[in-house]
Coordinates of C-alpha atoms in Angstrom, one line a residue:
Chain A
M1 CA -120.9 25.6 51.8
I2 CA -122.5 22.3 50.8
E3 CA -125.8 24.0 50.4
K4 CA -124.3 26.8 48.3
A5 CA -122.5 24.2 46.1
A6 CA -125.8 22.3 45.5
M7 CA -127.5 25.6 44.4
V8 CA -124.5 26.4 42.2
N9 CA -124.6 23.0 40.6
Q10 CA -128.2 23.3 39.7
A11 CA -127.6 26.7 38.1
L12 CA -124.6 25.5 36.2
D13 CA -126.6 22.6 34.9
S14 CA -129.2 25.0 33.5
A15 CA -126.5 27.4 32.1
I16 CA -125.3 25.1 29.4
P17 CA -127.9 25.1 26.6
N18 CA -129.6 21.8 26.9
K19 CA -131.0 21.1 23.5
A20 CA -130.6 18.6 20.7
F21 CA -128.1 19.9 18.3
P22 CA -129.0 19.3 14.7
Q23 CA -125.6 17.8 13.7
S24 CA -123.8 16.6 16.8
N25 CA -124.1 16.9 20.6
R26 CA -120.4 16.2 21.0
L27 CA -119.3 19.7 22.0
H28 CA -122.2 20.2 24.3
D29 CA -121.7 16.9 26.0
A30 CA -118.0 17.5 26.6
M31 CA -118.7 20.9 28.1
H32 CA -121.4 19.4 30.3
Y33 CA -119.3 16.4 31.3
S34 CA -116.4 18.5 32.6
L35 CA -118.5 21.3 34.2
M36 CA -120.6 18.8 36.1
A37 CA -117.8 16.4 37.1
G38 CA -117.8 17.6 40.7
G39 CA -115.7 20.0 42.6
K40 CA -116.2 22.1 45.7
R41 CA -117.4 25.2 43.8
V42 CA -115.1 27.3 46.0
R43 CA -115.0 30.1 43.4
P44 CA -118.7 30.7 42.9
T45 CA -119.2 30.5 46.7
L46 CA -116.5 33.2 47.1
C47 CA -118.1 35.4 44.5
L48 CA -121.6 35.1 46.1
A49 CA -120.2 35.8 49.6
A50 CA -118.2 38.8 48.4
C51 CA -121.3 40.3 46.8
K52 CA -123.1 40.0 50.1
I53 CA -120.3 41.5 52.2
A54 CA -120.1 44.4 49.7
G55 CA -123.7 45.3 50.3
G56 CA -125.6 43.2 47.7
L57 CA -127.8 40.2 47.9
E58 CA -125.9 36.9 47.2
A59 CA -128.2 36.1 44.3
W60 CA -127.2 39.2 42.4
A61 CA -123.8 37.7 41.6
L62 CA -125.0 34.3 40.5
P63 CA -124.3 34.8 36.7
A64 CA -120.7 36.0 37.5
A65 CA -120.3 33.2 40.1
L66 CA -121.2 30.6 37.4
A67 CA -118.7 32.2 35.1
T68 CA -115.9 31.7 37.6
E69 CA -116.6 28.0 37.7
M70 CA -116.7 27.8 33.9
I71 CA -113.3 29.5 33.6
H72 CA -111.9 27.2 36.3
T73 CA -113.2 24.1 34.4
M74 CA -111.7 25.4 31.1
S75 CA -108.3 25.7 32.8
L76 CA -108.5 22.2 34.2
I77 CA -109.5 20.7 30.8
H78 CA -106.6 22.5 29.0
D79 CA -104.0 21.9 31.8
D80 CA -104.9 18.1 31.7
L81 CA -104.1 17.8 28.0
P82 CA -101.4 15.4 26.8
C83 CA -99.2 18.3 25.7
M84 CA -99.4 19.8 29.2
D85 CA -99.9 17.8 32.5
N86 CA -101.1 14.8 30.6
D87 CA -103.6 13.6 33.3
D88 CA -106.0 10.8 32.7
L89 CA -108.0 11.3 35.8
R90 CA -109.6 14.3 37.5
R91 CA -111.7 13.9 40.6
G92 CA -111.8 10.2 40.0
K93 CA -113.3 10.5 36.5
L94 CA -111.7 10.4 33.1
T95 CA -110.4 13.8 32.0
C96 CA -112.2 15.4 29.1
H97 CA -109.7 14.4 26.4
K98 CA -109.9 10.8 27.7
A99 CA -113.7 10.7 27.9
F100 CA -114.0 12.4 24.5
D101 CA -110.8 13.2 22.5
E102 CA -108.1 15.8 22.3
P103 CA -109.6 18.2 19.8
T104 CA -113.0 18.1 21.5
A105 CA -111.3 18.9 24.9
V106 CA -109.5 21.9 23.4
L107 CA -112.7 23.2 21.9
A108 CA -114.9 22.4 24.9
G109 CA -112.5 24.5 27.0
D110 CA -112.8 27.4 24.5
A111 CA -116.5 27.1 24.5
L112 CA -116.7 27.1 28.3
L113 CA -114.6 30.2 28.4
A114 CA -116.9 31.9 25.9
L115 CA -120.0 30.7 27.9
A116 CA -118.5 32.2 31.0
F117 CA -118.4 35.6 29.3
E118 CA -121.8 35.1 27.7
T119 CA -123.3 34.3 31.2
A120 CA -121.5 37.1 33.1
S121 CA -122.4 39.8 30.5
N122 CA -126.1 38.8 30.2
L123 CA -127.8 42.0 31.4
S124 CA -131.2 40.3 31.7
S125 CA -130.0 37.8 34.3
Y126 CA -129.2 40.5 36.8
P127 CA -131.7 42.5 38.9
T128 CA -132.1 46.2 38.2
E129 CA -130.0 47.1 41.2
V130 CA -126.9 45.9 39.3
S131 CA -126.1 48.6 36.7
P132 CA -124.6 47.7 33.3
D133 CA -121.4 49.5 34.2
R134 CA -120.9 47.2 37.2
I135 CA -121.5 44.2 34.9
A136 CA -119.0 45.5 32.3
R137 CA -116.4 46.1 35.1
A138 CA -117.0 42.6 36.4
V139 CA -116.5 41.1 32.9
G140 CA -113.2 42.9 32.6
E141 CA -112.1 41.6 36.0
L142 CA -112.9 38.0 35.0
A143 CA -111.1 38.4 31.7
R144 CA -107.9 39.8 33.3
C145 CA -107.3 36.7 35.5
I146 CA -107.0 34.3 32.5
G147 CA -104.2 35.5 30.3
T148 CA -100.9 37.2 31.0
E149 CA -102.1 38.4 34.4
G150 CA -103.4 35.0 35.5
L151 CA -104.0 31.3 34.7
A152 CA -102.3 31.0 31.3
E153 CA -99.2 32.9 32.5
G154 CA -99.0 30.8 35.6
Q155 CA -99.2 27.6 33.6
V156 CA -96.6 28.7 31.0
V157 CA -94.1 29.5 33.8
D158 CA -94.9 26.3 35.6
L159 CA -94.3 24.3 32.5
E160 CA -91.0 26.1 31.9
C161 CA -89.9 25.1 35.4
T162 CA -90.8 21.4 34.9
C163 CA -88.5 21.5 31.8
V164 CA -85.4 22.4 33.9
S165 CA -84.1 20.2 36.7
E166 CA -83.1 23.0 39.0
Q167 CA -85.0 23.8 42.1
V168 CA -87.5 26.6 41.6
P169 CA -86.6 29.7 43.7
L170 CA -89.3 30.9 46.2
D171 CA -90.2 34.1 44.3
K172 CA -90.9 32.1 41.2
L173 CA -92.9 29.5 43.1
E174 CA -95.0 32.3 44.5
Y175 CA -95.3 33.9 41.1
I176 CA -96.7 30.7 39.7
H177 CA -99.2 30.2 42.4
L178 CA -100.4 33.9 42.4
H179 CA -101.1 33.4 38.7
K180 CA -102.3 29.8 38.5
T181 CA -104.4 29.8 41.7
A182 CA -104.8 33.1 43.3
A183 CA -105.7 35.2 40.3
L184 CA -109.1 33.4 39.7
L185 CA -109.9 33.4 43.4
E186 CA -109.2 37.1 43.4
A187 CA -111.3 37.7 40.3
A188 CA -114.2 35.7 41.8
T189 CA -114.1 37.8 45.0
V190 CA -113.6 41.2 43.3
T191 CA -116.3 40.5 40.7
G192 CA -118.7 39.6 43.5
A193 CA -117.8 42.8 45.3
I194 CA -118.2 45.0 42.2
I195 CA -121.7 43.5 41.6
G196 CA -122.6 44.0 45.2
G197 CA -121.8 47.7 44.9
G198 CA -118.7 47.7 47.1
S199 CA -116.6 50.9 47.5
D200 CA -113.1 51.1 46.0
E201 CA -111.7 50.7 49.4
Q202 CA -113.8 47.6 50.2
I203 CA -112.8 46.1 46.8
D204 CA -109.1 46.6 47.6
Q205 CA -109.5 44.9 51.0
L206 CA -111.3 42.0 49.4
R207 CA -108.7 41.7 46.7
G208 CA -106.1 41.4 49.5
Y209 CA -108.2 38.8 51.3
A210 CA -108.4 36.8 48.1
R211 CA -104.7 36.9 47.2
S212 CA -103.9 35.6 50.7
I213 CA -106.3 32.7 50.5
G214 CA -105.1 32.0 47.0
L215 CA -101.6 31.4 48.1
L216 CA -102.9 29.7 51.3
F217 CA -104.8 27.3 49.1
Q218 CA -101.7 26.2 47.3
V219 CA -99.4 25.9 50.4
V220 CA -102.1 23.7 52.0
D221 CA -102.2 21.6 48.8
D222 CA -98.5 21.1 49.0
I223 CA -98.7 20.1 52.7
L224 CA -101.5 17.6 52.1
D225 CA -99.8 16.0 49.2
L226 CA -96.8 15.3 51.5
T227 CA -98.6 14.3 54.7
K228 CA -101.8 12.4 53.6
S229 CA -102.3 9.1 52.1
S230 CA -104.0 8.6 48.7
E231 CA -107.0 7.1 50.6
E232 CA -107.4 10.2 52.8
L233 CA -107.0 12.6 49.8
G234 CA -109.2 10.6 47.4
K235 CA -106.4 11.2 44.8
T236 CA -102.8 10.1 44.4
A237 CA -100.7 11.4 47.3
G238 CA -97.0 12.0 47.1
K239 CA -97.2 13.1 43.5
D240 CA -95.0 16.2 44.1
L241 CA -92.2 14.2 45.7
A242 CA -92.4 11.5 43.0
S243 CA -92.2 14.1 40.2
D244 CA -89.6 16.1 42.1
K245 CA -91.8 19.2 41.9
T246 CA -90.8 22.2 43.9
T247 CA -93.2 22.8 46.7
Y248 CA -93.4 25.0 49.8
P249 CA -92.4 22.1 52.2
K250 CA -89.5 21.2 50.0
L251 CA -88.2 24.8 49.8
I252 CA -88.9 26.0 53.4
G253 CA -89.7 22.8 55.3
L254 CA -92.9 21.4 56.7
D255 CA -92.9 23.4 59.9
K256 CA -92.2 26.7 58.2
S257 CA -94.9 25.9 55.7
R258 CA -97.4 25.4 58.5
E259 CA -96.4 28.7 60.0
F260 CA -96.9 30.3 56.6
V261 CA -100.4 28.9 56.5
E262 CA -101.2 30.6 59.8
E263 CA -99.6 33.8 58.6
L264 CA -101.6 33.9 55.4
L265 CA -104.8 33.0 57.2
G266 CA -104.2 35.9 59.6
Q267 CA -103.5 38.2 56.7
A268 CA -106.8 37.1 55.0
K269 CA -108.9 37.7 58.1
E270 CA -107.2 41.0 58.8
Q271 CA -108.5 42.3 55.5
L272 CA -112.1 41.6 56.7
N273 CA -111.8 44.0 59.6
G274 CA -114.2 46.9 59.3
F275 CA -116.8 44.8 57.5
D276 CA -120.0 43.8 59.4
P277 CA -119.0 40.6 61.2
E278 CA -122.2 38.8 60.2
S279 CA -121.8 39.3 56.5
A280 CA -118.1 38.6 56.8
A281 CA -118.7 35.3 58.4
P282 CA -118.9 33.2 55.2
L283 CA -115.6 34.6 54.0
V284 CA -114.0 33.9 57.4
N285 CA -115.4 30.3 57.2
L286 CA -114.1 29.9 53.7
A287 CA -110.6 31.0 54.7
N288 CA -110.7 28.6 57.7
Y289 CA -111.9 25.8 55.5
I290 CA -109.1 26.3 53.0
A291 CA -106.5 26.4 55.7
Y292 CA -107.7 23.5 57.8
R293 CA -109.2 21.1 55.1
Q294 CA -108.0 17.6 55.3
K295 CA -108.1 16.9 51.6
Chain B
M13 CA -109.6 48.6 3.4
I14 CA -105.8 48.7 3.3
E15 CA -105.9 52.0 5.3
K16 CA -108.3 50.5 7.8
A17 CA -106.1 47.4 8.2
A18 CA -103.1 49.5 8.9
M19 CA -104.9 51.4 11.6
V20 CA -106.2 48.1 13.1
N21 CA -102.7 46.6 13.1
Q22 CA -101.4 49.6 15.0
A23 CA -104.2 49.3 17.6
L24 CA -103.7 45.6 17.9
D25 CA -100.0 46.0 18.5
S26 CA -100.8 48.4 21.4
A27 CA -103.6 46.2 22.8
I28 CA -101.2 43.4 23.9
P29 CA -99.5 44.5 27.1
N30 CA -95.9 45.2 26.0
K31 CA -93.9 44.9 29.1
A32 CA -91.0 42.8 30.4
F33 CA -92.6 40.0 32.3
P34 CA -90.7 39.1 35.5
Q35 CA -90.4 35.4 34.9
S36 CA -90.9 34.8 31.2
N37 CA -92.1 36.6 28.0
R38 CA -93.1 33.4 26.4
L39 CA -96.9 33.7 26.6
H40 CA -96.8 37.3 25.6
D41 CA -94.5 36.7 22.7
A42 CA -96.7 33.8 21.4
M43 CA -99.8 36.0 21.6
H44 CA -98.1 38.9 19.8
Y45 CA -96.5 36.6 17.2
S46 CA -99.9 35.1 16.1
L47 CA -101.9 38.3 16.4
M48 CA -99.4 40.3 14.3
A49 CA -98.8 37.5 11.7
G50 CA -100.7 39.3 9.0
G51 CA -104.2 38.9 7.7
K52 CA -106.7 41.2 6.0
R53 CA -108.4 42.3 9.2
V54 CA -111.8 41.7 7.5
R55 CA -113.6 41.2 10.9
P56 CA -112.5 44.5 12.5
T57 CA -113.2 46.4 9.3
L58 CA -116.7 44.9 9.2
C59 CA -117.2 45.9 12.9
L60 CA -116.1 49.5 12.3
A61 CA -118.2 49.9 9.1
A62 CA -121.3 48.4 10.9
C63 CA -120.9 50.9 13.7
K64 CA -120.9 53.8 11.2
I65 CA -123.9 52.5 9.2
A66 CA -125.9 52.2 12.4
G67 CA -125.3 55.8 13.3
G68 CA -122.1 55.9 15.2
L69 CA -118.6 57.0 14.5
E70 CA -116.3 54.2 13.3
A71 CA -113.8 54.9 16.1
W72 CA -116.4 54.1 18.8
A73 CA -116.3 50.4 17.9
L74 CA -112.5 50.1 17.9
P75 CA -112.2 48.0 21.1
A76 CA -114.8 45.5 19.9
A77 CA -113.2 45.5 16.5
L78 CA -109.9 44.5 18.0
A79 CA -111.7 41.8 20.0
T80 CA -113.0 40.2 16.9
E81 CA -109.5 39.8 15.5
M82 CA -108.2 38.4 18.8
I83 CA -111.0 35.8 18.7
H84 CA -110.3 35.0 15.1
T85 CA -106.6 34.5 15.9
M86 CA -107.4 32.3 18.8
S87 CA -109.5 30.1 16.6
L88 CA -106.7 29.8 14.0
I89 CA -104.1 28.9 16.6
H90 CA -106.3 26.2 18.1
D91 CA -107.5 24.8 14.7
D92 CA -103.9 24.5 13.6
L93 CA -102.9 22.3 16.5
P94 CA -101.5 18.8 15.8
C95 CA -104.6 17.2 17.3
M96 CA -106.8 19.2 14.9
D97 CA -105.8 20.4 11.4
N98 CA -102.1 19.9 12.1
D99 CA -100.9 22.8 10.0
D100 CA -97.2 23.9 10.1
L101 CA -97.7 27.1 8.1
R102 CA -100.2 29.9 8.3
R103 CA -99.9 32.9 5.9
G104 CA -96.4 31.7 5.0
K105 CA -95.2 31.8 8.6
L106 CA -94.8 29.0 11.1
T107 CA -98.0 28.3 13.1
C108 CA -97.9 29.1 16.8
H109 CA -97.2 25.6 18.0
K110 CA -94.4 25.3 15.5
A111 CA -92.8 28.7 16.3
F112 CA -93.2 28.0 20.1
D113 CA -94.6 24.7 21.3
E114 CA -98.0 23.0 21.7
P115 CA -98.8 24.0 25.3
T116 CA -97.8 27.6 24.7
A117 CA -100.1 27.6 21.6
V118 CA -103.1 26.3 23.6
L119 CA -102.5 28.9 26.3
A120 CA -101.8 31.7 23.9
G121 CA -105.1 31.0 22.3
D122 CA -106.8 31.1 25.7
A123 CA -105.1 34.3 26.6
L124 CA -106.1 36.0 23.4
L125 CA -109.7 34.9 23.9
A126 CA -109.5 36.5 27.4
L127 CA -107.8 39.6 26.0
A128 CA -110.7 40.0 23.5
F129 CA -113.2 40.2 26.4
E130 CA -110.9 42.4 28.5
T131 CA -110.6 44.8 25.5
A132 CA -114.2 44.8 24.5
S133 CA -115.5 45.3 28.0
N134 CA -113.2 48.1 28.9
L135 CA -115.6 51.0 29.6
S136 CA -112.9 53.6 29.6
S137 CA -111.8 52.9 26.0
Y138 CA -115.2 53.9 24.7
P139 CA -116.5 57.5 24.4
T140 CA -119.4 58.6 26.6
E141 CA -121.9 58.2 23.7
V142 CA -121.5 54.4 24.1
S143 CA -123.5 53.4 27.2
P144 CA -122.4 50.5 29.4
D145 CA -125.5 48.5 28.4
R146 CA -124.5 48.6 24.8
I147 CA -121.0 47.4 25.8
A148 CA -122.4 44.5 27.8
R149 CA -124.7 43.5 24.9
A150 CA -121.8 43.6 22.5
V151 CA -119.7 41.4 24.8
G152 CA -122.5 38.9 24.9
E153 CA -122.8 38.9 21.1
L154 CA -119.0 38.2 20.8
A155 CA -119.2 35.4 23.4
R156 CA -122.1 33.7 21.6
C157 CA -120.2 33.2 18.3
I158 CA -117.4 31.1 19.9
G159 CA -119.0 28.1 21.5
T160 CA -122.0 25.9 20.7
E161 CA -123.4 28.7 18.4
G162 CA -120.3 29.3 16.5
L163 CA -116.6 28.6 16.0
A164 CA -116.1 25.6 18.3
E165 CA -119.3 23.9 17.2
G166 CA -118.3 24.3 13.5
Q167 CA -114.9 22.9 14.1
V168 CA -116.2 19.9 16.0
V169 CA -118.7 19.0 13.3
D170 CA -116.0 19.6 10.6
L171 CA -113.6 17.2 12.4
E172 CA -116.4 14.6 12.7
C173 CA -116.9 14.8 8.9
T174 CA -113.2 14.3 8.2
C175 CA -113.3 11.1 10.2
V176 CA -115.8 9.5 7.9
S177 CA -115.2 8.9 4.3
E178 CA -118.7 9.7 3.1
Q179 CA -119.5 12.8 1.2
V180 CA -120.9 15.6 3.5
P181 CA -124.5 16.5 2.6
L182 CA -125.2 20.1 1.6
D183 CA -127.1 21.0 4.8
K184 CA -124.2 19.8 7.0
L185 CA -121.7 21.7 4.8
E186 CA -123.7 24.8 5.3
Y187 CA -124.1 24.2 9.0
I188 CA -120.3 23.9 9.3
H189 CA -119.6 27.2 7.4
L190 CA -122.4 29.1 9.2
H191 CA -120.7 28.2 12.5
K192 CA -117.0 28.1 11.6
T193 CA -117.0 31.2 9.3
A194 CA -120.2 33.2 9.3
A195 CA -120.8 33.3 13.1
L196 CA -117.8 35.5 13.8
L197 CA -118.4 37.7 10.8
E198 CA -122.0 38.1 12.1
A199 CA -120.8 38.9 15.6
A200 CA -118.3 41.5 14.3
T201 CA -121.1 43.2 12.3
V202 CA -123.8 43.0 15.0
T203 CA -121.4 44.2 17.7
G204 CA -120.5 47.2 15.6
A205 CA -124.2 48.0 15.0
I206 CA -125.0 47.7 18.7
I207 CA -122.2 50.0 19.7
G208 CA -123.2 52.5 16.9
G209 CA -126.7 52.6 18.4
G210 CA -128.6 50.8 15.7
S211 CA -132.3 50.0 16.1
D212 CA -133.4 46.4 16.5
E213 CA -134.6 46.4 12.9
Q214 CA -131.2 47.7 11.6
I215 CA -129.4 45.1 13.7
D216 CA -131.5 42.3 12.2
Q217 CA -130.8 43.6 8.7
L218 CA -127.1 43.7 9.3
R219 CA -127.2 40.3 10.8
G220 CA -128.7 39.0 7.6
Y221 CA -126.1 40.8 5.6
A222 CA -123.3 39.2 7.6
R223 CA -124.7 35.7 7.4
S224 CA -124.8 36.0 3.6
I225 CA -121.2 37.3 3.3
G226 CA -120.1 34.6 5.8
L227 CA -121.3 31.8 3.6
L228 CA -120.2 33.8 0.5
F229 CA -116.7 33.9 2.0
Q230 CA -116.5 30.1 2.2
V231 CA -118.0 29.3 -1.2
V232 CA -115.4 31.7 -2.8
D233 CA -112.7 30.0 -0.8
D234 CA -113.8 26.6 -2.2
I235 CA -113.8 28.0 -5.8
L236 CA -110.4 29.6 -5.5
D237 CA -108.8 26.4 -4.1
L238 CA -110.0 24.6 -7.2
T239 CA -109.3 27.2 -9.9
K240 CA -106.2 29.1 -8.9
S241 CA -102.6 28.0 -8.7
S242 CA -100.5 28.0 -5.5
E243 CA -98.6 31.0 -6.9
E244 CA -101.7 33.0 -7.5
L245 CA -103.1 32.2 -4.0
G246 CA -99.9 32.6 -2.1
K247 CA -100.8 29.3 -0.4
T248 CA -101.1 25.6 -1.4
A249 CA -103.9 25.3 -4.0
G250 CA -105.9 22.1 -4.7
K251 CA -105.8 21.1 -1.0
D252 CA -109.5 20.3 -0.9
L253 CA -109.3 17.9 -3.8
A254 CA -106.1 16.3 -2.5
S255 CA -107.7 15.7 0.9
D256 CA -111.0 14.7 -0.6
K257 CA -112.8 17.4 1.4
T258 CA -116.4 18.2 0.6
T259 CA -116.7 21.6 -1.0
Y260 CA -119.4 23.5 -2.8
P261 CA -117.9 22.9 -6.3
K262 CA -117.7 19.2 -5.5
L263 CA -121.3 19.0 -4.3
I264 CA -123.1 21.3 -6.7
G265 CA -120.5 21.9 -9.5
L266 CA -118.4 24.9 -10.4
D267 CA -121.0 26.8 -12.4
K268 CA -123.7 26.4 -9.7
S269 CA -121.2 27.5 -7.1
R270 CA -120.5 30.7 -9.1
E271 CA -124.3 31.3 -9.4
F272 CA -124.5 30.8 -5.6
V273 CA -121.9 33.4 -5.1
E274 CA -124.0 35.9 -7.1
E275 CA -127.1 34.9 -5.2
L276 CA -125.4 35.4 -1.8
L277 CA -123.9 38.7 -2.9
G278 CA -127.3 39.9 -4.0
Q279 CA -128.9 38.8 -0.7
A280 CA -126.2 40.6 1.3
K281 CA -126.7 43.9 -0.7
E282 CA -130.4 43.6 -0.4
Q283 CA -130.1 43.8 3.4
L284 CA -128.4 47.1 3.0
N285 CA -131.5 48.7 1.4
G286 CA -132.9 51.5 3.4
F287 CA -129.6 52.6 4.8
D288 CA -128.0 55.8 3.7
P289 CA -126.0 54.8 0.6
E290 CA -122.9 56.8 1.6
S291 CA -122.5 55.0 5.0
A292 CA -123.5 51.7 3.4
A293 CA -120.7 52.0 0.8
P294 CA -118.0 50.3 2.9
L295 CA -120.2 47.3 3.5
V296 CA -121.1 47.1 -0.2
N297 CA -117.4 47.3 -1.0
L298 CA -116.6 44.6 1.5
A299 CA -119.2 42.2 0.1
N300 CA -117.9 42.8 -3.5
Y301 CA -114.3 42.3 -2.3
I302 CA -115.2 39.0 -0.6
A303 CA -117.1 37.8 -3.8
Y304 CA -114.6 38.9 -6.4
R305 CA -111.2 38.5 -4.6
Q306 CA -108.7 36.6 -6.6
K307 CA -106.9 35.0 -3.5

């Protein structure tokens, strides 16, 4: 995974046009700053692995994989804004609106979103094995996970919940996480599978896998926030308790949350039955990593 | 044009998923509010007309045409935000962040941008005459006009200029307008031409046409702001003078600005030479409309 992340980092760095702009490098610099501010590159790695398990070569899906990280970065920049989560730090560095300013952060997010679609739709960056109709389908899949079916919807409902003091019911909590977290992981996986030439049945299975690890990702996040120190996490621990945020441990308890992790991990792996075990291995490893990570 | 706008309005209304959302209709409502808040639908009309002049049927380009209006609406929502132009009114109605709130406005813009790409990349909404590779190329063209090559770049440089009290030099003013205004008009035109099956040469000519009318659009805007009353414009007149904004009349004078309008209009029409006059007529009319409109 570390090896994949290094490769993705290099490709991301080249994907942002690196030229001297005639009037101002501000927009470019803000995009570059946030995109290269670190991160585990889970979404691109998922996309590449899904392409392989569906019958393609990993490299085929690289443009779409880069797009998933650009979309993810856009959502972090916008969610960090003062009018939303108002965060000054992200991965130990200043957030985009702190390092630059608010308007630049809004516009850098917009520009990264557009760059994602420019990158993913660029026919000439795919090999001939990947037909234009697969590329158009992949673009549609990426687009769908951002708006009312994904990131933005999840954030709007999440913000509505923080405005009321009541505890969030379990179905609403799941709705938020399926939109805020799982939808993009799902799109990354399905996009890779489409580009790799997966059958409809394979794509459905991989969609199920991704939804399970999407929810898993969030439940583990909730557990870590409660059980680890800030030193162990490398970020402020106990934030959820301090802000009285509804989490899985709060709603169903820590033990049941840990059982839920095992259940979701089992569900994810079950969806990989029927695939060649060797090409399924990276996706199994990713699911284990998400479940058992310590930060 | 009025007829076309009515048709586009109906199609836009259907393009936003109109369903009851299980947790909140807020995001959907904000998207719908801003997208349906009026407007002349110049970009979709351009896109449809360019598809026809390039050899297609107008209807072929409808998904891409709708996408151009969604992108335009996103840029208006984000540019109106308190951290940018801080506008309370747009076309006589409350701006999105006033009618809803700031986070919802940021996210509604993001969601409209994503919906644009979902709509434009949807293979099943095009007839079989439009091949998937044309669709992928069109998506790339739309993406390119938003970030460092278009809207966001123009807005960043424009905001930088409003922070300094010096007069903006002519080349910078043109840079801003080519990015903030012309780039999306260009993308609308070129996207239509790609979908219509235009040759590379035709696409180049139409690109030139669109860049001329893009700049034309802005010069006329500057002149109207200076010469018309608020009643005639239906919006606050004299805003540029009041805010000491650099405009064409301010830099080169009113007479020279009017000459520049004629020059740009001539350049635009010249690019239409060689096309069948009957199918070129809508683009000639659009250019005349942009040059001679009274508000």
